[in-house]
Amino acid sequence: MRLSRFFLPILKENPKEAEIVSHRLMLRAGMIRQEAAGIYAWLPLGFRVLKKIEQIVREEQDRAGALELLMPTLQLADLWRESGRYDAYGPEMLRIADRHKRELLYGPTNEEMITEIFRAFVKSYRSLPLNLYHIQWKFRDEQRPRFGVMRGREFLMKDAYSFDIDEAAARRAYNRMFVAYLRTFARMGLKAIPMRAETGPIGGDLSHEFIVLAETGESGVYCDKDVLDLPIPADDVDYEGDLSPIIKQWTSVYAATEDVHDAARFETEVPADKRLHTRGIEVGQIFYFGTKYSDSMKALVAGPDGVDVPIHGGSYGVGVSRLAGAIIEACHDDAGIKWPEAVAPFRATILNLKQGDAAVDGACEKLYAELTAKGVDVLYDDTDQRAGAKFAGADLIGIPWQILVGPKGLAEGKVEVKRRADGSRENMSPADVVARLSG
């Protein structure tokens, strides 16, 4: 992509309304634009990041055996009355009436709808286990939306819902999602710690929030520092095998949100030099809620003995749009964003340091063509801005690799390659750049 043809409305000044780093940088880098309180348009640069995050989430859900579908954003109020949550959910739910006076709501979550889909088609235990997920926009009418996409009203979320014949099978489904979440966030360059948490309006008695430690986080958390060094399950993890050793390893080390924190246990189990009390950003949460929805909504299947029994369920959410902000909170410096390669909008950017110089223009065009042909996402800054402005812009938007092409280096057959993550620089030939970035 040529920058001269790309829509990238960079802001030079820090927006006054932005209270935290991720909100400030997303606005300055031209990733998002606020359309109403807590509601954002995702501009091309931000949208590319959002799609990269979404794809990682999708790949790990598929790997764990979940099946993707897509449910609508609007839901019938009657479904929520069946479960008893329509009146209980509170003012965060956006309630709507259509022209036929039917009561609808803009879905904040989808337990009722997926249960209705399930009960319409699944009648026997032989169709279980089943885990269905979608990636869809949600709406919760936050009283005070703030922090940009970290606490907006409209947000993109992955919801998965498991259905099993009994508690033992449901807990195995829970374990599969637990492991899938560890892998998902690690692939994005994040250390997300599973912490015991309240179930809230979802219900049930078993839940873990996946928390990225950050002083700007909304949640107070307590944990043993040893949890930071636990290994992430490998690519070849067997989701059909026994995952309990992995779960035990992660849950035997103290980690809890402030809502369920046990001060006495914390002080007894965790040595003083390993106690960590800080704040964190929730990027995902998993729940086992047993027969909460199947009881109220009559979601029954015939068991092995032919008797109908309520299914055991779980739900598993990932804040896809929130993750863009969380990653920035974890990966930035004073100059701007430092995207991990897996979620970066482009892998590399070519900076033409003397636009109009025939040799420099030719070298940039050749690099751009060769990298693009190798499947490398490249943003080519072919604008006539001064070099200093190009450097500042590249650092702000955080592309992992910057290729600096100028007449002095080219005279020696070299270009300069800067790695945004650590600021390291290396001079190499254009051919070596192509080999490095396409390898």
Coordinates of N, CA, C and O in Angstrom, one line a residue, residues 371 374 429-439:
L371 N 9.0 -7.1 -2.1 CA 8.4 -7.5 -0.8 C 6.9 -7.8 -1.0 O 6.4 -8.8 -0.4
K374 N 6.5 -11.2 -2.4 CA 6.8 -12.3 -1.4 C 5.7 -12.4 -0.4 O 5.8 -13.2 0.6
S429 N 22.0 -4.8 2.2 CA 21.6 -4.6 0.9 C 20.1 -4.8 0.7 O 19.5 -5.5 1.5
P430 N 19.5 -4.2 -0.3 CA 18.1 -4.4 -0.6 C 17.7 -5.9 -0.7 O 16.6 -6.3 -0.2
A431 N 18.6 -6.7 -1.3 CA 18.3 -8.1 -1.5 C 18.2 -8.8 -0.1 O 17.4 -9.7 0.1
D432 N 19.1 -8.4 0.8 CA 19.1 -9.0 2.1 C 17.9 -8.6 2.9 O 17.3 -9.4 3.7
V433 N 17.4 -7.4 2.7 CA 16.1 -6.9 3.3 C 15.0 -7.8 2.9 O 14.2 -8.3 3.7
V434 N 14.9 -8.1 1.6 CA 13.8 -8.9 1.1 C 13.9 -10.3 1.7 O 12.9 -10.9 2.1
A435 N 15.1 -10.9 1.7 CA 15.3 -12.2 2.3 C 14.9 -12.2 3.8 O 14.3 -13.2 4.3
R436 N 15.3 -11.2 4.5 CA 15.1 -11.1 6.0 C 13.6 -11.1 6.2 O 13.0 -11.8 7.1
L437 N 12.9 -10.2 5.6 CA 11.5 -10.0 5.9 C 10.5 -11.0 5.3 O 9.4 -11.1 5.7
S438 N 11.0 -11.7 4.3 CA 10.1 -12.7 3.6 C 10.4 -14.1 4.1 O 9.8 -15.1 3.7
G439 N 11.4 -14.2 5.0 CA 11.8 -15.6 5.5 C 10.9 -16.2 6.5 O 10.0 -15.5 7.0

